[in-house]
Every structure is written in structure tokens, then in C-alpha cells.
Short mmCIF file of C-alpha atoms in Angstrom, two decimals:
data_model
loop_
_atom_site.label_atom_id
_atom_site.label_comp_id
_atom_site.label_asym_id
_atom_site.label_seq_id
_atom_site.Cartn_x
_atom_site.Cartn_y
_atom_site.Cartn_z
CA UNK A 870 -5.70 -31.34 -131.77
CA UNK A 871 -4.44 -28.72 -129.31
CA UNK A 872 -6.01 -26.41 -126.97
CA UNK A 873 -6.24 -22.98 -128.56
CA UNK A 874 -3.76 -20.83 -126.76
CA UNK A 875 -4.46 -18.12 -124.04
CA UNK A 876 -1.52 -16.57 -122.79
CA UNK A 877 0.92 -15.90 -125.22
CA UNK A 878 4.14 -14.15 -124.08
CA UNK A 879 6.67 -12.28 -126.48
CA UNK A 880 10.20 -12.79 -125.08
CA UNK A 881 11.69 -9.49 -126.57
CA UNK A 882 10.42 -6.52 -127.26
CA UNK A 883 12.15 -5.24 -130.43
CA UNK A 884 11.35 -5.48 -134.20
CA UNK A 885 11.12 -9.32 -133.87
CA UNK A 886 8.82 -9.52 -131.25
CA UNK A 887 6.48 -6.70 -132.10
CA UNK A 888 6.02 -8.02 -135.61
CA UNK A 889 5.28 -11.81 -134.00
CA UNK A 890 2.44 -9.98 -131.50
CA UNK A 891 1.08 -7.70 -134.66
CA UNK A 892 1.02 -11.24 -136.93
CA UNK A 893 -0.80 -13.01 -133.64
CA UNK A 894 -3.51 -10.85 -133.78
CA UNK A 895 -4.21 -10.48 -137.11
CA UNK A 896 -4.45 -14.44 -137.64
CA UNK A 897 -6.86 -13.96 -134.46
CA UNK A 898 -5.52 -15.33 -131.49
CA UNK A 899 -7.23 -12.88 -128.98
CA UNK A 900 -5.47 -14.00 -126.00
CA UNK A 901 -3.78 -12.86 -123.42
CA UNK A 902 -0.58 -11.03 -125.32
CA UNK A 903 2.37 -9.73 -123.59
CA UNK A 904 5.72 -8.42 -124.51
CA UNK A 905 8.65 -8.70 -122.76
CA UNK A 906 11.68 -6.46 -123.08
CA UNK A 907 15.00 -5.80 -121.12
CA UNK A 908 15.14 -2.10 -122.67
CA UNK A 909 13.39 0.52 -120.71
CA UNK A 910 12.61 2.09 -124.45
CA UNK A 911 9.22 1.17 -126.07
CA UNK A 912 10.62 -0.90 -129.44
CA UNK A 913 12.28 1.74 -131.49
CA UNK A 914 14.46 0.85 -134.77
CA UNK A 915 18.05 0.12 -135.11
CA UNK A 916 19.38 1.13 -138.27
CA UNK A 917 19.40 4.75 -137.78
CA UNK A 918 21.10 4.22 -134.42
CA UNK A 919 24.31 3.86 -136.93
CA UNK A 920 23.43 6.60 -139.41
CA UNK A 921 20.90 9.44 -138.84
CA UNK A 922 20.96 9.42 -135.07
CA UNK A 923 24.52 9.00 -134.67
CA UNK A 924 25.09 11.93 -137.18
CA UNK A 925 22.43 14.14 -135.19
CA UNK A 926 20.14 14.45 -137.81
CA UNK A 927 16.91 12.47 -136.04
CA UNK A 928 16.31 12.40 -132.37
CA UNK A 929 15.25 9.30 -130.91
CA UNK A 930 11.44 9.88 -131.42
CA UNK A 931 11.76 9.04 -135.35
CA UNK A 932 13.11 5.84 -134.24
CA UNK A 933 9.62 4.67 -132.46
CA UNK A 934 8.24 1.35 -133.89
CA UNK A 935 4.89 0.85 -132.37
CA UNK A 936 1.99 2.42 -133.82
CA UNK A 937 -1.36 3.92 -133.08
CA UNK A 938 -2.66 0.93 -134.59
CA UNK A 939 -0.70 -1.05 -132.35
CA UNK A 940 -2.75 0.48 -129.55
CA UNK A 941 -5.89 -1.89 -130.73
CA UNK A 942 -4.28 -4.54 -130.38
CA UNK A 943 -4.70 -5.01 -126.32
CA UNK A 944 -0.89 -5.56 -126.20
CA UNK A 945 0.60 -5.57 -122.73
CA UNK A 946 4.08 -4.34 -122.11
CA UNK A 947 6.85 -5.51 -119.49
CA UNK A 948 9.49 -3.05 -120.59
CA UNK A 949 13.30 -2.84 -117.94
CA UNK A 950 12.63 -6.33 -117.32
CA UNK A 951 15.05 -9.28 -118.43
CA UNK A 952 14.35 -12.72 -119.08
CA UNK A 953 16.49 -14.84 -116.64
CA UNK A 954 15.09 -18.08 -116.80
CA UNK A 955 12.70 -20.54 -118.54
CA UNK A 956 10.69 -23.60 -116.93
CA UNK A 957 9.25 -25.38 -120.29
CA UNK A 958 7.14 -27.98 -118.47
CA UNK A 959 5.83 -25.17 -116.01
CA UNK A 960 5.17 -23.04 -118.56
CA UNK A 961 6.64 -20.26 -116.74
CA UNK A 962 9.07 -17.33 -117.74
CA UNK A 963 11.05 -15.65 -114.83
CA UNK A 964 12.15 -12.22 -114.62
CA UNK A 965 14.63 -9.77 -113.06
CA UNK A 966 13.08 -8.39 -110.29
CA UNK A 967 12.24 -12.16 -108.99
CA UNK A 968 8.86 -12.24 -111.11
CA UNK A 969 7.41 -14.92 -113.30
CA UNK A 970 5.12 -14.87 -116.20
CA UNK A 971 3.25 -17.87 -116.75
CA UNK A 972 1.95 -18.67 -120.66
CA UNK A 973 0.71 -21.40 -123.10
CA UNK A 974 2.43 -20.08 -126.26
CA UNK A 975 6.00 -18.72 -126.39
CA UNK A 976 8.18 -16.38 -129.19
CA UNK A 977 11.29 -16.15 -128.40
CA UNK A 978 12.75 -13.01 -130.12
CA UNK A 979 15.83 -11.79 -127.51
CA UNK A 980 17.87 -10.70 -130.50
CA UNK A 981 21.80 -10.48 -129.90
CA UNK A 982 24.53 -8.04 -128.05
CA UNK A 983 27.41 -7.01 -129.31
CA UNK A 984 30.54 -8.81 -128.62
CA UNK A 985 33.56 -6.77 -126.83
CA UNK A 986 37.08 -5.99 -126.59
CA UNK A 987 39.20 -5.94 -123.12
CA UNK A 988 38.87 -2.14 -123.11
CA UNK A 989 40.39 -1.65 -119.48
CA UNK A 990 37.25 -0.10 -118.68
CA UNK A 991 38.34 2.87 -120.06
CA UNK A 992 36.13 5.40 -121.43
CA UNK A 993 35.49 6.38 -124.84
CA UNK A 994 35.07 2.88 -126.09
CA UNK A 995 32.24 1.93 -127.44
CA UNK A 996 29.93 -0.89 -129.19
CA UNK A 997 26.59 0.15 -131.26
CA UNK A 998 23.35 -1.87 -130.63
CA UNK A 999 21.44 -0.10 -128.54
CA UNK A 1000 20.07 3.44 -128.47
CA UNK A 1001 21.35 4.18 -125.45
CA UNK A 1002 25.07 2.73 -126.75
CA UNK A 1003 24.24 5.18 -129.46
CA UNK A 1004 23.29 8.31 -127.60
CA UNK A 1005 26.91 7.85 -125.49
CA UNK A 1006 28.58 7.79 -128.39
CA UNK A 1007 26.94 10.37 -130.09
CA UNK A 1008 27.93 12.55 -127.38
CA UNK A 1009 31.46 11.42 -127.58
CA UNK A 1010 31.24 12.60 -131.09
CA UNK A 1011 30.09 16.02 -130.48
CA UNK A 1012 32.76 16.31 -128.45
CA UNK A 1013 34.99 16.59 -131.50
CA UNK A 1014 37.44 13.96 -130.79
CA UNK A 1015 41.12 13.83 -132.55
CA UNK A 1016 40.23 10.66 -134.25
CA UNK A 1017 37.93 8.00 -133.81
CA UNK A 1018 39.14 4.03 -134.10
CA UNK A 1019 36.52 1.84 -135.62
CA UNK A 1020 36.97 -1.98 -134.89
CA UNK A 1021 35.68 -4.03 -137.95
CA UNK A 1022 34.90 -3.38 -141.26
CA UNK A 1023 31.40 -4.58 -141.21
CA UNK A 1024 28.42 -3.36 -141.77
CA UNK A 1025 27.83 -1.22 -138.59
CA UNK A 1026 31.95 -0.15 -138.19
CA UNK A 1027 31.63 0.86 -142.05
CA UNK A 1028 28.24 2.88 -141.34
CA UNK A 1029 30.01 4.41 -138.31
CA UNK A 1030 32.55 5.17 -139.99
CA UNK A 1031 30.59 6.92 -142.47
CA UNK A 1032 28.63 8.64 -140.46
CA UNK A 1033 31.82 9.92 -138.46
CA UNK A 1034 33.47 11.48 -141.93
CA UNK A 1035 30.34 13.13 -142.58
CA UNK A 1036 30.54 14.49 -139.27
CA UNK A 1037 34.25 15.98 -140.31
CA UNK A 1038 36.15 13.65 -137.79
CA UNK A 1039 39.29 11.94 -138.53
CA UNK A 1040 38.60 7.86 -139.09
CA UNK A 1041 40.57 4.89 -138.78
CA UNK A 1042 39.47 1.54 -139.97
CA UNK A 1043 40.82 -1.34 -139.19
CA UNK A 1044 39.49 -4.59 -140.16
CA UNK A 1045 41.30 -8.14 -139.52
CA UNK A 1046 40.19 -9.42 -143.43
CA UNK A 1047 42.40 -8.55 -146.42
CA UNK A 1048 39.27 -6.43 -147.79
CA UNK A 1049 35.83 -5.40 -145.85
CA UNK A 1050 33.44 -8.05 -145.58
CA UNK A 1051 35.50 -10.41 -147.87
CA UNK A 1052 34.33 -13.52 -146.75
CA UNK A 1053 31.09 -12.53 -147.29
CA UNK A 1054 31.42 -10.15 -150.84
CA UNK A 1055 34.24 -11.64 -152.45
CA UNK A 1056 37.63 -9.87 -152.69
CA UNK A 1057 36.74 -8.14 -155.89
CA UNK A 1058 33.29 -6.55 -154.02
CA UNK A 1059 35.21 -6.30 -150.87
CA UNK A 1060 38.11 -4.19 -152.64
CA UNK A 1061 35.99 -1.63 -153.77
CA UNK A 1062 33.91 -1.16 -150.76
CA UNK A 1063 37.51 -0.28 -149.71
CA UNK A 1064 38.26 1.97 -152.55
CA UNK A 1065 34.98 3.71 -151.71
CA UNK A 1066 36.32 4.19 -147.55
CA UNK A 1067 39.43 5.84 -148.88
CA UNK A 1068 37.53 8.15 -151.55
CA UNK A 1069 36.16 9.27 -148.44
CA UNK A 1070 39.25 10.29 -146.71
CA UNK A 1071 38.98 6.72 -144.01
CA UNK A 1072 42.85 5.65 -142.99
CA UNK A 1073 41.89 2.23 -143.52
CA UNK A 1074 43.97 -0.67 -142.15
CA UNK A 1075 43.49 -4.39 -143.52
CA UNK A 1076 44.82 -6.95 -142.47
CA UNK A 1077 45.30 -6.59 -139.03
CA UNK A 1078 43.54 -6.65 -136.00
CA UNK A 1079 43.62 -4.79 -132.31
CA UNK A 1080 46.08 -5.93 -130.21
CA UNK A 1081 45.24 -3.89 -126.83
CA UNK A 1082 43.05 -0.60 -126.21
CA UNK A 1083 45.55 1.57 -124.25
CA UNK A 1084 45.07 5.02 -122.04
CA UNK A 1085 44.49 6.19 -118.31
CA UNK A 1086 40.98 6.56 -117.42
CA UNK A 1087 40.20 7.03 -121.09
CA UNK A 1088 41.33 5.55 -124.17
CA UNK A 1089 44.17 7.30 -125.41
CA UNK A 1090 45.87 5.18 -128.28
CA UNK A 1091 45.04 1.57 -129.90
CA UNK A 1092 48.07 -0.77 -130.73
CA UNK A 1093 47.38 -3.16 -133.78
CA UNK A 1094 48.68 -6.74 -134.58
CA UNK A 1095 50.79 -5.21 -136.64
CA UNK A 1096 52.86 -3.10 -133.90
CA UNK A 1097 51.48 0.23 -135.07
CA UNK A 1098 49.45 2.30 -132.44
CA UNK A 1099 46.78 4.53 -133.62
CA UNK A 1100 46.17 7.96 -130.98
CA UNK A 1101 42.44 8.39 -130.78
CA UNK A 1102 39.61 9.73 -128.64
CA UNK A 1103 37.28 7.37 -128.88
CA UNK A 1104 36.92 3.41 -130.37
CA UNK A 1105 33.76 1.98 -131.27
CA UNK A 1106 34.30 -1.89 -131.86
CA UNK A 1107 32.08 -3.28 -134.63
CA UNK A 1108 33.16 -6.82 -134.35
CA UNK A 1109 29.53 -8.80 -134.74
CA UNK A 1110 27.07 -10.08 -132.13
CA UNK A 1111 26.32 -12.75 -130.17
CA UNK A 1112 22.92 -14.23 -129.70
CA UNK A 1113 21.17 -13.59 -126.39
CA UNK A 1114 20.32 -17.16 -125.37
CA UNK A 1115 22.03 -17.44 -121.57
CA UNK A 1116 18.94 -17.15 -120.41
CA UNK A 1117 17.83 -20.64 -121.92
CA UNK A 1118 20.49 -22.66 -120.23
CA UNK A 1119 19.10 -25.37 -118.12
CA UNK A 1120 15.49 -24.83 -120.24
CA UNK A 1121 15.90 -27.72 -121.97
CA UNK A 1122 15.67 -26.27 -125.43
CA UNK A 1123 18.52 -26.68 -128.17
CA UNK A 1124 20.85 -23.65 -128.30
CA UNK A 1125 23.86 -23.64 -130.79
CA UNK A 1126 24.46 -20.60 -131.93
CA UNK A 1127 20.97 -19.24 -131.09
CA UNK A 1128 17.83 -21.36 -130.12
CA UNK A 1129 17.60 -24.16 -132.81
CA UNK A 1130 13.94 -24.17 -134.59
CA UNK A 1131 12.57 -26.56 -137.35
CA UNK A 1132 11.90 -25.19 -140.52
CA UNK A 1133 8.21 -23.47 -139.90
CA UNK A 1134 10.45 -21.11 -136.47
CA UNK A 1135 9.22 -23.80 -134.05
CA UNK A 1136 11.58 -25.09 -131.02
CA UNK A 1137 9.35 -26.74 -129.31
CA UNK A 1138 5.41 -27.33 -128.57
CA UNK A 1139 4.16 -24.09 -128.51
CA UNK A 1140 7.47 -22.24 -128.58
CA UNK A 1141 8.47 -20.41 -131.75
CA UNK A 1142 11.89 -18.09 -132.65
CA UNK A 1143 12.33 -15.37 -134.50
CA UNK A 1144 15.26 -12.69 -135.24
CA UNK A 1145 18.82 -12.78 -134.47
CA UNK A 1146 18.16 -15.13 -132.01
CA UNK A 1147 17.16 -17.64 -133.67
CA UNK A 1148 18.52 -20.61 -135.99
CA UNK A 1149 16.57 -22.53 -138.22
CA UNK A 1150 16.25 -25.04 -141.14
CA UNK A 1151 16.40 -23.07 -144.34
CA UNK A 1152 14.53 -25.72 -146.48
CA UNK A 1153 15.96 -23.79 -149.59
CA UNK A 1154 19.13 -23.38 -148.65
CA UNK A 1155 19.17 -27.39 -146.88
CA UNK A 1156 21.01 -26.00 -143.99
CA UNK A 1157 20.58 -23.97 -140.36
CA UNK A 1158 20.62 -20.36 -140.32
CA UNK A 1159 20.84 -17.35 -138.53
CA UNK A 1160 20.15 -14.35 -140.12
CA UNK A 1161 20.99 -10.84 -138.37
CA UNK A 1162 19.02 -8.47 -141.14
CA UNK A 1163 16.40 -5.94 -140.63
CA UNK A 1164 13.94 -6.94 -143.13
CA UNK A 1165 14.55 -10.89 -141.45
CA UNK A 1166 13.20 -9.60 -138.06
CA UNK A 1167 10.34 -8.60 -139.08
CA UNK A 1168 9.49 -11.79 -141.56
CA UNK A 1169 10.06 -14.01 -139.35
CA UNK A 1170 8.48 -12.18 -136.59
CA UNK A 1171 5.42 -12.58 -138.60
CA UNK A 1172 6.01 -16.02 -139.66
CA UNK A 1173 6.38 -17.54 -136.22
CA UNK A 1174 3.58 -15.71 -134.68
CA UNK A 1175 1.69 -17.95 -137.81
CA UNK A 1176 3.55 -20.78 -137.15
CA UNK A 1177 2.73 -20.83 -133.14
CA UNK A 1178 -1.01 -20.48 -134.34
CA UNK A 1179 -1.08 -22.86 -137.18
CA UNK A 1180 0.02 -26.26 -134.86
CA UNK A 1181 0.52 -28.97 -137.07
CA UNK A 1182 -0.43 -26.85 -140.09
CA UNK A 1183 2.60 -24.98 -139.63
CA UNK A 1184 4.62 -23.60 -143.12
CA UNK A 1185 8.25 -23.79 -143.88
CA UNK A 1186 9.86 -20.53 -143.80
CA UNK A 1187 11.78 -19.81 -146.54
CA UNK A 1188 12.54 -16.39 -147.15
CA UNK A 1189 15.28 -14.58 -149.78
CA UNK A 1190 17.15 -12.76 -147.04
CA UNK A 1191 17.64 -8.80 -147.48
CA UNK A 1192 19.89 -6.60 -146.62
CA UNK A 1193 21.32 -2.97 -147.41
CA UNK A 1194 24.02 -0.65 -146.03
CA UNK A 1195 24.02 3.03 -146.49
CA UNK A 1196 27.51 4.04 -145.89
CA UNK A 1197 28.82 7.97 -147.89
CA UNK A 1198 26.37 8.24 -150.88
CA UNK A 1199 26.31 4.09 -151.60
CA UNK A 1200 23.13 2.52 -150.96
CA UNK A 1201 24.43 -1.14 -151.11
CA UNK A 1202 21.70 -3.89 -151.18
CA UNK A 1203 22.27 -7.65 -150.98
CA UNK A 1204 19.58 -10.51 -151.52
CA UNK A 1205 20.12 -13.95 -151.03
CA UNK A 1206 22.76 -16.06 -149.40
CA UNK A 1207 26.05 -15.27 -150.48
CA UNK A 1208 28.04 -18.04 -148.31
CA UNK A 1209 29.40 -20.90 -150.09
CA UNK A 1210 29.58 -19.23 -153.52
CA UNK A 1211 31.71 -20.56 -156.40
CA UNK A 1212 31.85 -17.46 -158.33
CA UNK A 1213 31.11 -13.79 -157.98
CA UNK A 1214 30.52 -12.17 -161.17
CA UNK A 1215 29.41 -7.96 -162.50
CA UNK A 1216 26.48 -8.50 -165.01
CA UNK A 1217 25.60 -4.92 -164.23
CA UNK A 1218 27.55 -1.16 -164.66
CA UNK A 1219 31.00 -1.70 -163.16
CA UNK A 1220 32.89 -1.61 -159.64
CA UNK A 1221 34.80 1.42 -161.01
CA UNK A 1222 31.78 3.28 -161.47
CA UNK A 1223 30.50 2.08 -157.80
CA UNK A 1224 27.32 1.33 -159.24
CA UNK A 1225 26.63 -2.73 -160.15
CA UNK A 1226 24.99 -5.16 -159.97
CA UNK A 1227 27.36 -8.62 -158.97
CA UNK A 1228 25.46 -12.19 -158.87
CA UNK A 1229 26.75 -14.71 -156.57
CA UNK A 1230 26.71 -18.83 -158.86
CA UNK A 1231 26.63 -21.48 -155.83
CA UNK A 1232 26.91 -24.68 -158.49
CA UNK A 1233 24.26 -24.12 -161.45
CA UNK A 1234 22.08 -21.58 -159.26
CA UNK A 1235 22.48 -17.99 -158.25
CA UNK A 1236 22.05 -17.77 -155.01
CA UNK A 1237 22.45 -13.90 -154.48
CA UNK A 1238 22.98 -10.72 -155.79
CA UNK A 1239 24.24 -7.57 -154.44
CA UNK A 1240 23.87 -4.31 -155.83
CA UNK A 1241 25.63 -1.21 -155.61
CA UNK A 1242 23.46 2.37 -156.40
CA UNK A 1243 21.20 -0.09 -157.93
CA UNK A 1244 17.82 -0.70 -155.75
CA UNK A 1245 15.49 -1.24 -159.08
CA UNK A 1246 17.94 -3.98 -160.70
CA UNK A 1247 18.35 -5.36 -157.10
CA UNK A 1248 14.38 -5.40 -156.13
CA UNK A 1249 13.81 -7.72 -159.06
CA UNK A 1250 16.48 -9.81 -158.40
CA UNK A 1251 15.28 -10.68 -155.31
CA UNK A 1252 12.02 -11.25 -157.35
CA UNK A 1253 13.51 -13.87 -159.47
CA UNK A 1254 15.56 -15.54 -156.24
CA UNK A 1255 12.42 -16.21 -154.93
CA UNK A 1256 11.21 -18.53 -157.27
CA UNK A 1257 14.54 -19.91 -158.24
CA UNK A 1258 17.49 -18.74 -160.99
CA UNK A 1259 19.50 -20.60 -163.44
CA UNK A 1260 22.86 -19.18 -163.13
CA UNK A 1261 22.98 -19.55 -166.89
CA UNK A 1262 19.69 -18.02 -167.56
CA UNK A 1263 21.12 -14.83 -165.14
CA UNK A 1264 23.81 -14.34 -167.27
CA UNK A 1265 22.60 -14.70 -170.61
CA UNK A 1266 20.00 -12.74 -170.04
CA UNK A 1267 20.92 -10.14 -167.27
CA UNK A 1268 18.38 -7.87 -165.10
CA UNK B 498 -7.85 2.43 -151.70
CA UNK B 499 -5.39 4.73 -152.23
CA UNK B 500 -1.11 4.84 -151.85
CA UNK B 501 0.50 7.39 -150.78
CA UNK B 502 4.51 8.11 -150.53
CA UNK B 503 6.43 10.20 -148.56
CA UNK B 504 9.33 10.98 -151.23
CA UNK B 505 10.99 12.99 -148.17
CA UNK B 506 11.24 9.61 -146.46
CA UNK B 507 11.65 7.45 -149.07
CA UNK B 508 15.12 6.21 -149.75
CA UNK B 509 14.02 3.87 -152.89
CA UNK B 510 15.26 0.86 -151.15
CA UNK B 511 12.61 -0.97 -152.88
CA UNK B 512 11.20 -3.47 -150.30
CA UNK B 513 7.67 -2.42 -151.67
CA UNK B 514 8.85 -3.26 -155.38
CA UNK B 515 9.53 -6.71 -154.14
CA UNK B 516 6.66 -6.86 -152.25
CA UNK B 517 4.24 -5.91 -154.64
CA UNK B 518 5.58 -4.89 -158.23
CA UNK B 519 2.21 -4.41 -159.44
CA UNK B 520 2.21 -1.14 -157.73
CA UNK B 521 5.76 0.22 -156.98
CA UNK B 522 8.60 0.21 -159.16
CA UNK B 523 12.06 1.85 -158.66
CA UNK B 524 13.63 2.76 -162.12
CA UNK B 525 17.19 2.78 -163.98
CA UNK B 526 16.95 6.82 -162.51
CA UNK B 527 16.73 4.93 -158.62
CA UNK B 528 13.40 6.73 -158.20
CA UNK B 529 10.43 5.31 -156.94
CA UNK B 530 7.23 5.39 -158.92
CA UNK B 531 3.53 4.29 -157.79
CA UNK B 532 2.20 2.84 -160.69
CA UNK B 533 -1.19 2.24 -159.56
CA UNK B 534 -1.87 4.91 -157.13
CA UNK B 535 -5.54 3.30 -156.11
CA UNK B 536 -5.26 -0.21 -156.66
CA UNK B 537 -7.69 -2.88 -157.23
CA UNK B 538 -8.96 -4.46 -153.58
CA UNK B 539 -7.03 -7.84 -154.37
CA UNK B 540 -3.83 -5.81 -153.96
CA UNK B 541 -4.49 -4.68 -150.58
CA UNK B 542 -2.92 -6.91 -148.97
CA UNK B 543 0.50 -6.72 -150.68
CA UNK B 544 0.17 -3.09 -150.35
CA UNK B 545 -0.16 -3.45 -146.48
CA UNK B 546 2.45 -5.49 -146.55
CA UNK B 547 5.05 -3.65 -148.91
CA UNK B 548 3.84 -0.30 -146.48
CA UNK B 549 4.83 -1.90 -143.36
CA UNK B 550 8.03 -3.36 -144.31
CA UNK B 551 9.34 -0.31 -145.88
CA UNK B 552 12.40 0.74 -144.04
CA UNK B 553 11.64 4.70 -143.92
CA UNK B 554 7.73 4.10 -143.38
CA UNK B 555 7.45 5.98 -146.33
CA UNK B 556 3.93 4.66 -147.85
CA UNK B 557 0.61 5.18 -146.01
CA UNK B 558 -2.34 3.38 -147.38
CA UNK B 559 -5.84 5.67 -147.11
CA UNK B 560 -9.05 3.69 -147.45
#
């Protein structure tokens, strides 16, 4: 039987970390409770950083996460400071600035930054993660470039890209896959995601990648693997993240790819993950993951501040991940794990119409479904992932 | 209590719906509708729950 905790420190300040601190209190640790976050910003939320912000509809005040509510929770913040090191016998937690925070319980929820291209240093290249990242680009864009170069078909270089047409400016896409998010979607999903870029006026470029970012002080033209150079103002490279874990080196705990938990989010004694840091057993899906979603951050946040609480009680987590993408007038939504997937079939409406449903069979189960314009069909699938699906029930029977 | 929507916010990506169906549902015309809007105290909750993971913070629950 363990010592109940007392000082419990939140190692990221974001949507992990202030859902593990909200979930802490309410299963009543009463504590010491302190979040830690290298942003100067109070936690604020990331999606819109790639849509409504970007496109200068919101300012950054819609984007603020904490509530009054979380103003009762005796929550003490350590915002503009970064987490450099970690003594796990010590207990202790240094910071930039040479200070140290000392604690009995740990959640470590330092999320991930984007990964980069050799840019030169020249300006008007640009990644998207934080709202500061966001605001200089945004700027860039108001400047009414001659084109803008987006790096990566993704998720956040297809939103950008979005949100850049709607702002009237000339796109290019380029993406290193033969279709966006292929791997992922399947070619069939992936080809009309890049229909739906060129209904939208996108110069979209598959199958090749960036060779080298090129210009004086300022980007001026991007040459691609396939020796065609692109003039453009500005480049924002959407080429995926990597998780923030360099500050665990030499801490003893298990980092591959993220910090390594069991399946109930737990590293270590009294040290839990949560977020895109962290990589855990998936009892449902028998294997590590690391999930970078939205809705992710903030069940697991919750789920580790349990787990920390719970000691040996401690529940698996095993959620149906969740995802969606606005990008033009496509709302696309994806439950479940589409990795490893034999088949990909429509069982709803049609790719032509850009409004389906498509189920993802990984041996006799479906193991995910994606939806296109279709958030009621796509809520209850995630419904019926949760407790299991035959793939030949799905099919006979449909939503 | 009671559930209230912001339909200016709300985008129907239908987090509450799989949070707790009992209350919200998004139909074949992508809206969302409340289907209980003061739900029994067993539901609360799932209806704190669907309200706080909504993505547009579009559902406040009074009471």
C-alpha cells in the first residue's frame, strides 16, 4: 500500500496535461498540483491554429482552454519554463532557468514539435504547432503572397492548405505518397481526398518530395525530387512531429518513440503519460501506440491522472481513437485504427459524391471507419467499435 | 438538469453522440438534435462528459 501522494507535478501544460490535473482533482487527490509548461500562453487549443485562426476568423482568445471552473481547482502554473531534466529516484524535475520542482506523483504530457526541413534560415518558412508558429504565418498570409508551398499532404498541410484557398491564395501541394495520407486511408480514400484538393483549385504534386528550399534572405522558389521548382512566398512544411522526450535522456525511463507506459499510462511508480508523448500498450489492439489526436489528449489526460491515483488498482486504457479534419466544406472523421488493414471498403453514399462512409476489415474485425460529410453514421460507428464488430455483421447489415 | 447547445458553435462532430446517445444525436441531415433536453440525474455524468469533450464547447450543462 502506498503513501497517498502530495505533490503532484504536470509536465506540460497543454490539452494533455490540463485534462490529467482536472481528472486529479475530481478523483480527489487534493495535493499539491502544479503544471508545467514551456509556452508562455496559458493552455489554449490547437486545431483552430490550422483553420479559424490561420484564416483570421478567431483571435487567439477563442482558443483559451482553462476555465473558470478550473480556477477551483487550486492549480498552480509554471508557464515559459521547460523541462530539462528528470532525477526519478530524487524525485525532482529541473527547469530552465536552473530551478527544480520536487514531487511524489508525475504526468508526463510534453506533447511533440514539428519536425523540419533545411530551410537556410530563410524566412517565410514555416511549421504549424504552436500559436505563435501560427500567428507568423498568419501574418505572412496577409501579406498576400504569390503562392504558398505546403510540405505534406497530411492532416495539418491539407487544413493549411485549405484554409490558404479560402483565403484566395495560390496553393501548391506536394506530398511524397502517390495519394494524401495513403498509407493511412487507402489509395481509393486517399484519391479522392485528392480529387477534393483539386476541386478546390490546389496544384497538387504526388509523388515527390522537396529537394531544397531556395532564395536570399527569404524563400524564393522550392525545387522538388522531381527537378521541377515551384516560385513561392512562403512554405509551411507539414511533415509530422516528433515526440518531445530529450528531456528524459539519462532519467532512466524507457523512451522509443515517446515515453513507453504499460497499458493503464503508467511508466513507472508514480509516473504516468499521456498525449503525443506518450506510447503505450493498446490491450485491444495487442500492440504499442502513439496516438497524436485531439480527442486522445484529453482521454488519456484523464485516464492517467486515474491511473496515477488508482496504484495497483490501475485500468487498462483502451480507447477507440478519434479523429476529424475539416479541410474546404469536408468534415472528415475517422474512428479506430486504420493501420494494418486488409481491406478498405464504401458501405455508405459514394467517394464520387464526397460523402461516405468506408470501414477498414483487419482479419474478421473492423477495426475503423472513416467518414466523409457523415458525423451521425460515423458517431455510431465508433459506438459499435467500442464494444467490438464483426466485419461480416458491418457489412451485412451497414450503419 | 438541463442541456443547452450553442448551434453557432456547434459543428455536429458528434463527440457528445458517442458519448452519450441517450441525449444527443446527429441525423442523416448532419444536424445535431438534444433529445432529452433535461435529463434524468443518472445521465449527468455522460452529459459532463460529452460537454467537455466537445470540440467547439458547444453544450453547457445548467443545474
Amino acid at each position: 500500500m502506498t503513501d497517498p501522494l502530495s505533490s503532484v507535478v504536470v509536465v506540460g501544460a497543454s490539452l494533455a496535461g490540463l485534462h490529467a490535473a482536472r481528472s486529479l482533482r475530481r478523483r480527489g487527490f487534493d495535493g499539491t498540483l502544479t503544471l508545467v509548461g514551456a509556452e508562455s500562453h496559458p493552455p489554449y487549443d490547437r486545431p483552430p491554429l490550422s483553420k479559424q485562426v490561420l484564416a483570421g476568423d478567431w483571435e487567439p482568445d477563442r482558443l483559451v482552454l482553462a476555465s473558470s471552473a478550473d480556477d477551483e481547482l487550486d492549480l498552480r502554473w509554471r508557464l515559459g519554463a521547460e523541462a530539462l531534466g528528470l532525477d526519478v529516484a530524487a524525485r525532482r524535475l529541473e527547469l530552465s532557468g536552473g530551478d527544480h520542482i520536487d514531487w511524489d506523483g508525475l504526468v508526463i504530457a510534453t506533447g511533440a514539435r514539428p519536425r523540419r526541413l533545411d530551410d537556410g534560415g530563410r524566412a517565410g518558412v514555416h511549421v504549424l504547432r504552436s500559436l505563435d508558429d501560427c500567428l507568423a504565418l498568419r501574418a505572412d498570409l496577409d501579406a498576400r503572397p504569390s503562392r504558398v508551398v505546403v510540405v505534406g499532404a497530411g492532416f495539418i498541410g491539407a487544413e493549411v492548405a485549405a484554409t490558404c484557398r479560402g483565403r484566395g491564395l495560390a496553393v501548391t501541394l506536394v506530398e511524397p505518397l502517390p495519394v494524401p495520407l495513403g498509407r493511412v486511408l487507402g489509395g481509393e480514400v486517399g484519391t479522392t481526398l485528392a480529387d477534393v484538393h483539386r476541386d478546390h483549385g490546389v496544384d497538387l504534386r504526388l509523388g515527390v518530395g522537396v529537394e531544397a528550399i531556395e532564395g536570399g534572405d527569404r524563400v524564393e522558389q522550392v525545387l522538388l525530387s522531381d527537378g521541377t521548382s515551384v516560385a513561392c512566398d512562403v512554405v509551411v512544411v507539414g511533415i509530422g512531429v516528433v515526440p518531445n522526450t530529450g528531456w528524459l535522456e539519462g532519467s532512466g525511463l524507457p523512451v522509443t518513440d515517446g515515453v513507453v507506459a504499460d497499458a493503464t499510462c503508467q511508466v513507472a511508480h508514480g509516473i504516468v503519460a499521456a498525449g503525443d508523448v506518450a506510447r503505450w500498450t493498446h490491450l485491444g489492439f495487442g500492440e504499442e501506440v502513439r496516438v497524436e489526436h485531439w480527442d486522445h489528449a484529453i482521454a488519456q489526460g484523464t485516464h492517467a491522472g486515474e491511473t496515477l491515483l488508482a496504484g495497483d488498482g490501475a485500468e487498462p486504457f483502451t480507447p477507440v481513437p478519434w479523429f476529424w479534419s475539416d479541410q474546404y466544406d469536408r468534415k472528415i472523421m475517422l474512428a479506430g485504427r486504420t493501420q494494418g488493414a486488409d481491406e478498405v471498403r464504401i458501405v455508405d453514399g459514394s467517394l464520387e459524391e464526397r460523402r461516405f462512409v468506408a470501414l477498414y476489415r483487419r482479419g474478421d474485425r473492423v477495426t475503423a471507419a472513416l467518414g466523409m460529410n457523415r458525423p451521425g453514421p460515423l458517431a455510431r460507428w465508433r459506438m459499435r467499435l467500442a464494444d467490438g464488430v464483426a466485419w461480416a455483421d458491418a457489412v451485412a447489415g451497414g450503419a | 438538469m438541463r442541456v443547452v447547445v450553442d448551434y453557432d458553435l456547434c459543428e455536429s462532430n458528434a463527440v457528445c453522440m458517442s458519448v452519450a446517445p441517450e441525449v444527443f444525436e446527429v441525423r442523416d441531415d448532419d444536424f445535431l438534435y438534444v433529445l432529452q433536453e433535461e435529463p434524468g440525474e443518472e445521465l449527468r455524468s455522460k452529459v459532463a462528459e460529452a460537454a467537455e469533450r466537445c470540440p467547439k464547447q458547444a453544450i453547457t450543462v445548467e443545474g
